[in-house]
Each structure stands twice: as C-alpha cells, then as structure tokens.
Amino acid sequence: MSSDFWILLTAILMSASCGLLGCFLILRKMALIGDAISHAVLPGIAIAFLFSGGRDSVAMMIGATLLGLLSVFLIQWLRSSGVQSDASIGIIFTALFAVGVIIVSLNARNIDLDLDCVLFGEIAYVQWDTWTWNGTDMGPRSVWMLGFALVAVVALLMLFYKQFKLTAFDPALAAACGIPVMLFHYMLMGLVSMTSVASFESVGAILVVGMLIIPAATAYLWTDRLGMMLLYSVVAGIASSVLGYGAAYVWNASIGGSIVTTAGVLFVLTFLLSPRHGLLLRKWRQRRLAA
C-alpha cells in the first residue's frame, strides 16, 4: 500500500481516539490535564525502553499509562493540599517531563528515542517503522498501536457510557447513585495516557494536545447532546486530518502541524458560524430582535 494510505490511516485513527476522549476532558473542564499527561508520560516511555531493551509497544503503553495515572494522582494530591488547580498541573507535568528528558539524556546510547520526535513527531515516517510477527510484515507499528487504543476507547465508552456521562456532568449525583467517581476518573486518565503514547510518533507530545482538545471544542459549539458531540468530534478530527494532509502535500509543510492548524481553522469557523453558539449569527439575531 502507498505511503499516503498509511499516513492518512494513522492520522484518522489518532484523531478519532483523541476526539472521543477530548469530549469528556472538555465537559469536565480538564483540558490542561491532556497537556499534562502528554508530557508527563515521557519518563514512563524512557523507563519502558530501558527495561524492555527495545521499542516494545506493550511496554511503552504500560509505562506511559502508569506515569499518566501517577501524574493525575499527584495533581489531585496537590489540589487537596491547597495548591491551586492550574499551579498543580504546571508543577507536575513540567517536573515529570524534565525527569524524562534527564533519563533520556543520561541513557542516550541505550535508548533509541529522539526528543524531537517525542515533542513534534513526524507522521510521514510511519510506514518505515513496521511490526514484524513470525517473519511477516504486519504494517506500521503506529497503526496497530493507535488501532488498539481506538478499540479500547470505544469499547470502554460503550460499556460505561452512562457512568462516564453522569460523572462528566454531575459528579456529586454520580456519587449519590453509587458510581465510583474516582475509578472512572482514573480510567479516563488511563485512556488519555494510552492514546497519548500511541500518538507520539505520529504528531508528538505537543500536537497531540491540539487533537485532544480542538475537535472536541469544535463539536461542543455544534450541539448540546453528548452523543452528537462525540460524533461531531470524530468527524471534525477526521476532516482535519484529511484536509491538513492535503494542505501539507500542496505546501510541502509539516503534516502534523498542518493537521492541527486545520483543526484550529475549523474551530474558528465554528466559533463564528455555529447555528447555536456562533458569534456572528448570535449578533445577527440580537440585531433582528432589536429591530
């Protein structure tokens, strides 16, 4: 298959996974948590490299998920200790990311990990990093990792849709109904961690934050129903991936950067023209009412 196919498939899988999780981050007012986790998982990835001795996808996901959960636990602990929410997030994700950079720099000969790749990613190279099983080339490793992440996200959201929905809108009511709120909180954070590490090599730690938040924020302006918001978020993410790749091909620009930039353009258009919350349409209605 052509490289264009693998690049688009990787981008679509990544945007779908990030879009679904981003909806719950937006509703829970935890957008910066995605940023924190995407940086804080670097020590987990580096330690997984050291212990596994190679780029084992399972080890990477386990290490990243554990560090993501640790970062969330530390953020919650600082909040409960009286530190402001934004300060606790900034402290934990910068500190853990710095620890990851130190681990990589001290073990550069033993870790086949490029910090530029972790930060910015390069989706154009996904077709060269393949997974071989029993001597058979199974295709790009990133596609399998993102495919597994998407299946896990969809399966858990389908199984516990009501619980995730209630804990997102009213945690107090969810607790009163007997739903373990913190369990689903950490489950959501674990999914964000897993999706972040699966997306590292395609868009990097910085740009994955954009795909976690921007398509979900775009969908939030289009509807007041969670089910439709999830659908619109996936559609916005896929549209950003396809249009962004086309723009990168025409302008010979960064594919990951073009995808997130396209997502930003779609958000701006939605912010201005959305039927429910569009700025221009809202002002037009106000002028009609005034007239």
PDB file of C-alpha atoms in Angstrom:
ATOM      1  CA  MET A   1       0.000   0.000   0.000  1.00  0.00           C
ATOM      2  CA  SER A   2       1.096   3.567  -0.645  1.00  0.00           C
ATOM      3  CA  SER A   3       2.625   5.804   1.992  1.00  0.00           C
ATOM      4  CA  ASP A   4      -0.310   8.213   1.608  1.00  0.00           C
ATOM      5  CA  PHE A   5      -2.706   5.490   2.751  1.00  0.00           C
ATOM      6  CA  TRP A   6      -0.720   4.687   5.903  1.00  0.00           C
ATOM      7  CA  ILE A   7      -0.256   8.356   6.771  1.00  0.00           C
ATOM      8  CA  LEU A   8      -3.969   9.102   6.406  1.00  0.00           C
ATOM      9  CA  LEU A   9      -4.980   5.949   8.289  1.00  0.00           C
ATOM     10  CA  THR A  10      -2.636   6.834  11.152  1.00  0.00           C
ATOM     11  CA  ALA A  11      -3.972  10.392  11.291  1.00  0.00           C
ATOM     12  CA  ILE A  12      -7.601   9.228  11.213  1.00  0.00           C
ATOM     13  CA  LEU A  13      -7.107   6.658  13.990  1.00  0.00           C
ATOM     14  CA  MET A  14      -5.297   9.225  16.112  1.00  0.00           C
ATOM     15  CA  SER A  15      -7.882  11.970  15.597  1.00  0.00           C
ATOM     16  CA  ALA A  16     -10.800   9.615  16.319  1.00  0.00           C
ATOM     17  CA  SER A  17      -9.287   8.394  19.605  1.00  0.00           C
ATOM     18  CA  CYS A  18      -8.286  11.875  20.731  1.00  0.00           C
ATOM     19  CA  GLY A  19     -11.639  13.351  19.697  1.00  0.00           C
ATOM     20  CA  LEU A  20     -13.681  10.894  21.759  1.00  0.00           C
ATOM     21  CA  LEU A  21     -11.603  11.403  24.890  1.00  0.00           C
ATOM     22  CA  GLY A  22     -11.384  15.143  24.343  1.00  0.00           C
ATOM     23  CA  CYS A  23     -15.156  15.493  24.688  1.00  0.00           C
ATOM     24  CA  PHE A  24     -15.028  14.260  28.272  1.00  0.00           C
ATOM     25  CA  LEU A  25     -11.997  16.414  29.062  1.00  0.00           C
ATOM     26  CA  ILE A  26     -13.858  19.479  27.762  1.00  0.00           C
ATOM     27  CA  LEU A  27     -17.022  18.671  29.727  1.00  0.00           C
ATOM     28  CA  ARG A  28     -15.050  18.040  32.920  1.00  0.00           C
ATOM     29  CA  LYS A  29     -13.103  21.307  32.401  1.00  0.00           C
ATOM     30  CA  MET A  30      -9.861  19.322  32.353  1.00  0.00           C
ATOM     31  CA  ALA A  31      -8.385  20.417  29.029  1.00  0.00           C
ATOM     32  CA  LEU A  32      -4.978  21.109  30.594  1.00  0.00           C
ATOM     33  CA  ILE A  33      -4.898  17.595  32.034  1.00  0.00           C
ATOM     34  CA  GLY A  34      -4.389  16.320  28.492  1.00  0.00           C
ATOM     35  CA  ASP A  35      -1.384  18.617  28.150  1.00  0.00           C
ATOM     36  CA  ALA A  36      -0.025  17.454  31.497  1.00  0.00           C
ATOM     37  CA  ILE A  37      -0.392  13.764  30.717  1.00  0.00           C
ATOM     38  CA  SER A  38       1.069  14.029  27.207  1.00  0.00           C
ATOM     39  CA  HIS A  39       4.260  15.485  28.722  1.00  0.00           C
ATOM     40  CA  ALA A  40       4.349  13.541  31.984  1.00  0.00           C
ATOM     41  CA  VAL A  41       4.361  10.114  30.285  1.00  0.00           C
ATOM     42  CA  LEU A  42       7.870  10.659  28.874  1.00  0.00           C
ATOM     43  CA  PRO A  43       9.606   9.105  31.935  1.00  0.00           C
ATOM     44  CA  GLY A  44       7.375   6.046  31.589  1.00  0.00           C
ATOM     45  CA  ILE A  45       8.330   5.649  27.940  1.00  0.00           C
ATOM     46  CA  ALA A  46      12.032   6.066  28.707  1.00  0.00           C
ATOM     47  CA  ILE A  47      11.915   3.567  31.588  1.00  0.00           C
ATOM     48  CA  ALA A  48       9.999   1.111  29.380  1.00  0.00           C
ATOM     49  CA  PHE A  49      12.771   1.405  26.785  1.00  0.00           C
ATOM     50  CA  LEU A  50      15.399   0.650  29.429  1.00  0.00           C
ATOM     51  CA  PHE A  51      13.594  -2.395  30.861  1.00  0.00           C
ATOM     52  CA  SER A  52      12.319  -3.904  27.608  1.00  0.00           C
ATOM     53  CA  GLY A  53      15.523  -3.250  25.689  1.00  0.00           C
ATOM     54  CA  GLY A  54      13.608  -2.213  22.597  1.00  0.00           C
ATOM     55  CA  ARG A  55      10.590  -0.429  21.209  1.00  0.00           C
ATOM     56  CA  ASP A  56       8.063  -2.854  22.642  1.00  0.00           C
ATOM     57  CA  SER A  57       4.632  -1.301  22.068  1.00  0.00           C
ATOM     58  CA  VAL A  58       3.043  -3.061  25.047  1.00  0.00           C
ATOM     59  CA  ALA A  59       5.827  -1.965  27.396  1.00  0.00           C
ATOM     60  CA  MET A  60       5.567   1.604  26.113  1.00  0.00           C
ATOM     61  CA  MET A  61       1.817   1.714  26.684  1.00  0.00           C
ATOM     62  CA  ILE A  62       2.098   0.217  30.172  1.00  0.00           C
ATOM     63  CA  GLY A  63       4.869   2.606  31.183  1.00  0.00           C
ATOM     64  CA  ALA A  64       3.080   5.642  29.775  1.00  0.00           C
ATOM     65  CA  THR A  65      -0.257   4.691  31.334  1.00  0.00           C
ATOM     66  CA  LEU A  66       1.299   4.193  34.766  1.00  0.00           C
ATOM     67  CA  LEU A  67       3.104   7.549  34.609  1.00  0.00           C
ATOM     68  CA  GLY A  68      -0.070   9.223  33.370  1.00  0.00           C
ATOM     69  CA  LEU A  69      -2.022   7.857  36.315  1.00  0.00           C
ATOM     70  CA  LEU A  70       0.806   8.868  38.664  1.00  0.00           C
ATOM     71  CA  SER A  71       0.712  12.419  37.320  1.00  0.00           C
ATOM     72  CA  VAL A  72      -3.068  12.617  37.820  1.00  0.00           C
ATOM     73  CA  PHE A  73      -2.720  11.258  41.363  1.00  0.00           C
ATOM     74  CA  LEU A  74      -0.027  13.829  42.177  1.00  0.00           C
ATOM     75  CA  ILE A  75      -2.120  16.648  40.708  1.00  0.00           C
ATOM     76  CA  GLN A  76      -5.118  15.566  42.800  1.00  0.00           C
ATOM     77  CA  TRP A  77      -2.905  15.313  45.891  1.00  0.00           C
ATOM     78  CA  LEU A  78      -1.551  18.837  45.407  1.00  0.00           C
ATOM     79  CA  ARG A  79      -5.081  20.169  44.895  1.00  0.00           C
ATOM     80  CA  SER A  80      -6.270  18.548  48.105  1.00  0.00           C
ATOM     81  CA  SER A  81      -3.249  20.045  49.877  1.00  0.00           C
ATOM     82  CA  GLY A  82      -4.326  23.568  48.984  1.00  0.00           C
ATOM     83  CA  VAL A  83      -2.338  24.217  45.782  1.00  0.00           C
ATOM     84  CA  GLN A  84      -4.340  25.904  43.034  1.00  0.00           C
ATOM     85  CA  SER A  85      -5.515  23.673  40.194  1.00  0.00           C
ATOM     86  CA  ASP A  86      -3.558  25.329  37.386  1.00  0.00           C
ATOM     87  CA  ALA A  87      -0.427  25.546  39.522  1.00  0.00           C
ATOM     88  CA  SER A  88      -0.574  21.855  40.454  1.00  0.00           C
ATOM     89  CA  ILE A  89      -0.922  20.877  36.792  1.00  0.00           C
ATOM     90  CA  GLY A  90       2.002  23.074  35.768  1.00  0.00           C
ATOM     91  CA  ILE A  91       4.231  21.777  38.556  1.00  0.00           C
ATOM     92  CA  ILE A  92       3.616  18.093  37.920  1.00  0.00           C
ATOM     93  CA  PHE A  93       3.784  17.966  34.132  1.00  0.00           C
ATOM     94  CA  THR A  94       6.915  20.131  33.861  1.00  0.00           C
ATOM     95  CA  ALA A  95       8.684  18.230  36.639  1.00  0.00           C
ATOM     96  CA  LEU A  96       7.895  14.782  35.227  1.00  0.00           C
ATOM     97  CA  PHE A  97       8.720  15.853  31.681  1.00  0.00           C
ATOM     98  CA  ALA A  98      12.069  17.183  32.913  1.00  0.00           C
ATOM     99  CA  VAL A  99      12.734  13.847  34.641  1.00  0.00           C
ATOM    100  CA  GLY A 100      12.016  12.078  31.354  1.00  0.00           C
ATOM    101  CA  VAL A 101      14.440  14.354  29.493  1.00  0.00           C
ATOM    102  CA  ILE A 102      17.134  13.599  32.097  1.00  0.00           C
ATOM    103  CA  ILE A 103      16.580   9.835  31.788  1.00  0.00           C
ATOM    104  CA  VAL A 104      16.834  10.024  28.000  1.00  0.00           C
ATOM    105  CA  SER A 105      19.936  12.227  28.069  1.00  0.00           C
ATOM    106  CA  LEU A 106      21.729  10.030  30.612  1.00  0.00           C
ATOM    107  CA  ASN A 107      20.960   6.847  28.676  1.00  0.00           C
ATOM    108  CA  ALA A 108      21.153   8.174  25.123  1.00  0.00           C
ATOM    109  CA  ARG A 109      23.247   5.208  23.986  1.00  0.00           C
ATOM    110  CA  ASN A 110      20.771   2.698  25.394  1.00  0.00           C
ATOM    111  CA  ILE A 111      17.537   4.435  24.380  1.00  0.00           C
ATOM    112  CA  ASP A 112      16.632   4.701  20.702  1.00  0.00           C
ATOM    113  CA  LEU A 113      14.437   7.724  21.380  1.00  0.00           C
ATOM    114  CA  ASP A 114      14.624  11.136  19.728  1.00  0.00           C
ATOM    115  CA  LEU A 115      13.356  14.013  21.861  1.00  0.00           C
ATOM    116  CA  ASP A 116      12.440  15.956  18.723  1.00  0.00           C
ATOM    117  CA  CYS A 117      10.272  13.003  17.689  1.00  0.00           C
ATOM    118  CA  VAL A 118       8.611  12.948  21.108  1.00  0.00           C
ATOM    119  CA  LEU A 119       7.931  16.687  21.026  1.00  0.00           C
ATOM    120  CA  PHE A 120       6.943  17.243  17.413  1.00  0.00           C
ATOM    121  CA  GLY A 121       6.532  13.809  15.814  1.00  0.00           C
ATOM    122  CA  GLU A 122       6.754  13.011  12.133  1.00  0.00           C
ATOM    123  CA  ILE A 123       3.820  11.178  10.649  1.00  0.00           C
ATOM    124  CA  ALA A 124       5.495  10.964   7.249  1.00  0.00           C
ATOM    125  CA  TYR A 125       7.805   8.220   8.572  1.00  0.00           C
ATOM    126  CA  VAL A 126       5.158   5.865   9.992  1.00  0.00           C
ATOM    127  CA  GLN A 127       5.325   3.454   7.037  1.00  0.00           C
ATOM    128  CA  TRP A 128       9.015   2.743   7.719  1.00  0.00           C
ATOM    129  CA  ASP A 129       8.568   1.669  11.342  1.00  0.00           C
ATOM    130  CA  THR A 130       6.820  -1.663  10.802  1.00  0.00           C
ATOM    131  CA  TRP A 131       5.822  -4.501  13.104  1.00  0.00           C
ATOM    132  CA  THR A 132       7.046  -7.967  12.118  1.00  0.00           C
ATOM    133  CA  TRP A 133       5.280 -11.039  13.509  1.00  0.00           C
ATOM    134  CA  ASN A 134       6.574 -14.537  12.723  1.00  0.00           C
ATOM    135  CA  GLY A 135       8.544 -13.127   9.840  1.00  0.00           C
ATOM    136  CA  THR A 136       5.518 -11.396   8.333  1.00  0.00           C
ATOM    137  CA  ASP A 137       5.399  -7.641   7.829  1.00  0.00           C
ATOM    138  CA  MET A 138       2.169  -6.584   9.559  1.00  0.00           C
ATOM    139  CA  GLY A 139       2.351  -2.916   8.603  1.00  0.00           C
ATOM    140  CA  PRO A 140       3.281   0.248  10.509  1.00  0.00           C
ATOM    141  CA  ARG A 141       3.640  -0.086  14.263  1.00  0.00           C
ATOM    142  CA  SER A 142       1.813   3.208  14.860  1.00  0.00           C
ATOM    143  CA  VAL A 143      -1.279   1.948  13.046  1.00  0.00           C
ATOM    144  CA  TRP A 144      -1.501  -1.085  15.314  1.00  0.00           C
ATOM    145  CA  MET A 145      -0.910   0.971  18.467  1.00  0.00           C
ATOM    146  CA  LEU A 146      -3.493   3.596  17.519  1.00  0.00           C
ATOM    147  CA  GLY A 147      -5.927   0.929  16.350  1.00  0.00           C
ATOM    148  CA  PHE A 148      -5.655  -0.854  19.689  1.00  0.00           C
ATOM    149  CA  ALA A 149      -6.086   2.442  21.536  1.00  0.00           C
ATOM    150  CA  LEU A 150      -9.189   3.326  19.498  1.00  0.00           C
ATOM    151  CA  VAL A 151     -10.755  -0.097  20.085  1.00  0.00           C
ATOM    152  CA  ALA A 152     -10.086   0.189  23.826  1.00  0.00           C
ATOM    153  CA  VAL A 153     -11.557   3.703  23.970  1.00  0.00           C
ATOM    154  CA  VAL A 154     -14.690   2.768  22.019  1.00  0.00           C
ATOM    155  CA  ALA A 155     -15.220  -0.455  23.987  1.00  0.00           C
ATOM    156  CA  LEU A 156     -14.967   1.209  27.396  1.00  0.00           C
ATOM    157  CA  LEU A 157     -17.138   4.158  26.367  1.00  0.00           C
ATOM    158  CA  MET A 158     -19.814   1.788  25.083  1.00  0.00           C
ATOM    159  CA  LEU A 159     -19.694  -0.385  28.196  1.00  0.00           C
ATOM    160  CA  PHE A 160     -19.770   2.500  30.678  1.00  0.00           C
ATOM    161  CA  TYR A 161     -21.360   5.293  28.652  1.00  0.00           C
ATOM    162  CA  LYS A 162     -23.904   6.216  31.332  1.00  0.00           C
ATOM    163  CA  GLN A 163     -21.261   6.263  34.052  1.00  0.00           C
ATOM    164  CA  PHE A 164     -18.864   8.422  32.048  1.00  0.00           C
ATOM    165  CA  LYS A 165     -21.715  10.744  31.089  1.00  0.00           C
ATOM    166  CA  LEU A 166     -23.002  11.206  34.628  1.00  0.00           C
ATOM    167  CA  THR A 167     -19.547  11.694  36.158  1.00  0.00           C
ATOM    168  CA  ALA A 168     -18.769  14.298  33.482  1.00  0.00           C
ATOM    169  CA  PHE A 169     -21.930  16.369  34.056  1.00  0.00           C
ATOM    170  CA  ASP A 170     -22.642  15.868  37.768  1.00  0.00           C
ATOM    171  CA  PRO A 171     -20.033  14.010  39.863  1.00  0.00           C
ATOM    172  CA  ALA A 172     -21.998  14.621  43.067  1.00  0.00           C
ATOM    173  CA  LEU A 173     -25.115  12.949  41.658  1.00  0.00           C
ATOM    174  CA  ALA A 174     -22.995  10.104  40.299  1.00  0.00           C
ATOM    175  CA  ALA A 175     -21.512   9.517  43.746  1.00  0.00           C
ATOM    176  CA  ALA A 176     -25.003   9.628  45.288  1.00  0.00           C
ATOM    177  CA  CYS A 177     -26.105   6.951  42.789  1.00  0.00           C
ATOM    178  CA  GLY A 178     -23.284   4.684  43.923  1.00  0.00           C
ATOM    179  CA  ILE A 179     -20.998   5.222  40.922  1.00  0.00           C
ATOM    180  CA  PRO A 180     -17.294   5.128  41.886  1.00  0.00           C
ATOM    181  CA  VAL A 181     -16.427   8.577  40.532  1.00  0.00           C
ATOM    182  CA  MET A 182     -12.674   8.352  41.113  1.00  0.00           C
ATOM    183  CA  LEU A 183     -12.496   4.955  39.430  1.00  0.00           C
ATOM    184  CA  PHE A 184     -13.942   6.374  36.215  1.00  0.00           C
ATOM    185  CA  HIS A 185     -11.797   9.472  36.604  1.00  0.00           C
ATOM    186  CA  TYR A 186      -8.628   7.373  36.635  1.00  0.00           C
ATOM    187  CA  MET A 187      -9.998   5.142  33.887  1.00  0.00           C
ATOM    188  CA  LEU A 188     -10.432   8.198  31.669  1.00  0.00           C
ATOM    189  CA  MET A 189      -6.938   9.408  32.538  1.00  0.00           C
ATOM    190  CA  GLY A 190      -5.523   5.976  31.731  1.00  0.00           C
ATOM    191  CA  LEU A 191      -7.157   6.076  28.301  1.00  0.00           C
ATOM    192  CA  VAL A 192      -5.737   9.555  27.700  1.00  0.00           C
ATOM    193  CA  SER A 193      -2.262   8.289  28.678  1.00  0.00           C
ATOM    194  CA  MET A 194      -2.512   5.283  26.384  1.00  0.00           C
ATOM    195  CA  THR A 195      -3.735   7.368  23.461  1.00  0.00           C
ATOM    196  CA  SER A 196      -1.019   9.967  24.045  1.00  0.00           C
ATOM    197  CA  VAL A 197       1.837   7.484  23.831  1.00  0.00           C
ATOM    198  CA  ALA A 198       0.255   5.780  20.824  1.00  0.00           C
ATOM    199  CA  SER A 199       0.152   9.180  19.095  1.00  0.00           C
ATOM    200  CA  PHE A 200       3.680  10.282  19.989  1.00  0.00           C
ATOM    201  CA  GLU A 201       5.407   9.113  16.817  1.00  0.00           C
ATOM    202  CA  SER A 202       2.686  10.486  14.562  1.00  0.00           C
ATOM    203  CA  VAL A 203       2.143  14.000  15.947  1.00  0.00           C
ATOM    204  CA  GLY A 204       4.336  14.272  19.055  1.00  0.00           C
ATOM    205  CA  ALA A 205       3.570  15.299  22.618  1.00  0.00           C
ATOM    206  CA  ILE A 206       2.811  18.924  21.818  1.00  0.00           C
ATOM    207  CA  LEU A 207       0.493  18.449  18.864  1.00  0.00           C
ATOM    208  CA  VAL A 208      -1.446  15.555  20.391  1.00  0.00           C
ATOM    209  CA  VAL A 209      -2.819  18.079  22.887  1.00  0.00           C
ATOM    210  CA  GLY A 210      -4.355  20.008  19.991  1.00  0.00           C
ATOM    211  CA  MET A 211      -6.145  16.917  18.673  1.00  0.00           C
ATOM    212  CA  LEU A 212      -7.363  16.072  22.170  1.00  0.00           C
ATOM    213  CA  ILE A 213      -8.977  19.477  22.624  1.00  0.00           C
ATOM    214  CA  ILE A 214      -9.676  21.337  19.358  1.00  0.00           C
ATOM    215  CA  PRO A 215     -12.042  18.845  17.613  1.00  0.00           C
ATOM    216  CA  ALA A 216     -13.931  18.325  20.902  1.00  0.00           C
ATOM    217  CA  ALA A 217     -14.212  22.082  21.441  1.00  0.00           C
ATOM    218  CA  THR A 218     -15.484  22.424  17.877  1.00  0.00           C
ATOM    219  CA  ALA A 219     -18.106  19.743  18.464  1.00  0.00           C
ATOM    220  CA  TYR A 220     -19.128  21.419  21.748  1.00  0.00           C
ATOM    221  CA  LEU A 221     -20.204  24.503  19.791  1.00  0.00           C
ATOM    222  CA  TRP A 222     -22.387  22.473  17.422  1.00  0.00           C
ATOM    223  CA  THR A 223     -24.607  20.545  19.825  1.00  0.00           C
ATOM    224  CA  ASP A 224     -25.855  20.239  23.399  1.00  0.00           C
ATOM    225  CA  ARG A 225     -26.140  16.427  23.294  1.00  0.00           C
ATOM    226  CA  LEU A 226     -23.209  14.274  24.369  1.00  0.00           C
ATOM    227  CA  GLY A 227     -23.845  11.535  21.812  1.00  0.00           C
ATOM    228  CA  MET A 228     -23.845  14.009  18.926  1.00  0.00           C
ATOM    229  CA  MET A 229     -20.849  15.809  20.417  1.00  0.00           C
ATOM    230  CA  LEU A 230     -18.841  12.573  20.312  1.00  0.00           C
ATOM    231  CA  LEU A 231     -19.841  12.018  16.684  1.00  0.00           C
ATOM    232  CA  TYR A 232     -19.097  15.597  15.630  1.00  0.00           C
ATOM    233  CA  SER A 233     -15.744  15.483  17.395  1.00  0.00           C
ATOM    234  CA  VAL A 234     -14.692  12.399  15.436  1.00  0.00           C
ATOM    235  CA  VAL A 235     -15.923  13.962  12.175  1.00  0.00           C
ATOM    236  CA  ALA A 236     -14.041  17.194  12.915  1.00  0.00           C
ATOM    237  CA  GLY A 237     -10.886  15.242  13.724  1.00  0.00           C
ATOM    238  CA  ILE A 238     -11.071  13.151  10.552  1.00  0.00           C
ATOM    239  CA  ALA A 239     -11.818  16.225   8.430  1.00  0.00           C
ATOM    240  CA  SER A 240      -8.826  17.999   9.986  1.00  0.00           C
ATOM    241  CA  SER A 241      -6.618  15.001   9.218  1.00  0.00           C
ATOM    242  CA  VAL A 242      -7.653  14.723   5.574  1.00  0.00           C
ATOM    243  CA  LEU A 243      -7.658  18.458   4.831  1.00  0.00           C
ATOM    244  CA  GLY A 244      -4.466  19.019   6.836  1.00  0.00           C
ATOM    245  CA  TYR A 245      -2.647  16.275   4.947  1.00  0.00           C
ATOM    246  CA  GLY A 246      -3.801  17.762   1.662  1.00  0.00           C
ATOM    247  CA  ALA A 247      -2.552  21.204   2.710  1.00  0.00           C
ATOM    248  CA  ALA A 248       0.804  19.761   3.819  1.00  0.00           C
ATOM    249  CA  TYR A 249       1.163  17.962   0.482  1.00  0.00           C
ATOM    250  CA  VAL A 250       0.416  21.108  -1.530  1.00  0.00           C
ATOM    251  CA  TRP A 251       2.627  23.435   0.537  1.00  0.00           C
ATOM    252  CA  ASN A 252       5.320  20.859   1.400  1.00  0.00           C
ATOM    253  CA  ALA A 253       4.839  21.652   5.089  1.00  0.00           C
ATOM    254  CA  SER A 254       4.792  19.653   8.327  1.00  0.00           C
ATOM    255  CA  ILE A 255       1.935  17.153   8.210  1.00  0.00           C
ATOM    256  CA  GLY A 256       1.286  17.134  11.952  1.00  0.00           C
ATOM    257  CA  GLY A 257       1.391  20.913  12.129  1.00  0.00           C
ATOM    258  CA  SER A 258      -0.921  21.227   9.137  1.00  0.00           C
ATOM    259  CA  ILE A 259      -3.446  18.831  10.662  1.00  0.00           C
ATOM    260  CA  VAL A 260      -3.670  20.746  13.943  1.00  0.00           C
ATOM    261  CA  THR A 261      -3.692  24.094  12.111  1.00  0.00           C
ATOM    262  CA  THR A 262      -6.606  22.872  10.013  1.00  0.00           C
ATOM    263  CA  ALA A 263      -8.389  21.818  13.189  1.00  0.00           C
ATOM    264  CA  GLY A 264      -7.848  25.332  14.523  1.00  0.00           C
ATOM    265  CA  VAL A 265      -9.294  26.859  11.356  1.00  0.00           C
ATOM    266  CA  LEU A 266     -12.377  24.630  11.629  1.00  0.00           C
ATOM    267  CA  PHE A 267     -12.803  25.738  15.239  1.00  0.00           C
ATOM    268  CA  VAL A 268     -12.612  29.418  14.288  1.00  0.00           C
ATOM    269  CA  LEU A 269     -15.204  28.929  11.536  1.00  0.00           C
ATOM    270  CA  THR A 270     -17.439  27.086  14.000  1.00  0.00           C
ATOM    271  CA  PHE A 271     -16.927  29.768  16.633  1.00  0.00           C
ATOM    272  CA  LEU A 272     -18.097  32.388  14.146  1.00  0.00           C
ATOM    273  CA  LEU A 273     -20.812  30.493  12.242  1.00  0.00           C
ATOM    274  CA  SER A 274     -22.166  27.770  14.539  1.00  0.00           C
ATOM    275  CA  PRO A 275     -26.007  27.694  14.450  1.00  0.00           C
ATOM    276  CA  ARG A 276     -26.217  27.547  18.253  1.00  0.00           C
ATOM    277  CA  HIS A 277     -23.213  29.453  19.566  1.00  0.00           C
ATOM    278  CA  GLY A 278     -21.758  31.225  16.518  1.00  0.00           C
ATOM    279  CA  LEU A 279     -20.568  34.749  17.319  1.00  0.00           C
ATOM    280  CA  LEU A 280     -21.701  36.323  14.040  1.00  0.00           C
ATOM    281  CA  LEU A 281     -25.070  34.573  13.982  1.00  0.00           C
ATOM    282  CA  ARG A 282     -25.676  35.482  17.620  1.00  0.00           C
ATOM    283  CA  LYS A 283     -25.035  39.160  16.894  1.00  0.00           C
ATOM    284  CA  TRP A 284     -27.259  38.975  13.815  1.00  0.00           C
ATOM    285  CA  ARG A 285     -30.093  37.560  15.925  1.00  0.00           C
ATOM    286  CA  GLN A 286     -29.606  40.297  18.530  1.00  0.00           C
ATOM    287  CA  ARG A 287     -29.844  42.957  15.837  1.00  0.00           C
ATOM    288  CA  ARG A 288     -33.006  41.396  14.450  1.00  0.00           C
ATOM    289  CA  LEU A 289     -34.565  41.363  17.915  1.00  0.00           C
ATOM    290  CA  ALA A 290     -33.519  44.965  18.498  1.00  0.00           C
ATOM    291  CA  ALA A 291     -35.017  45.981  15.143  1.00  0.00           C
TER     292      ALA A 291
END
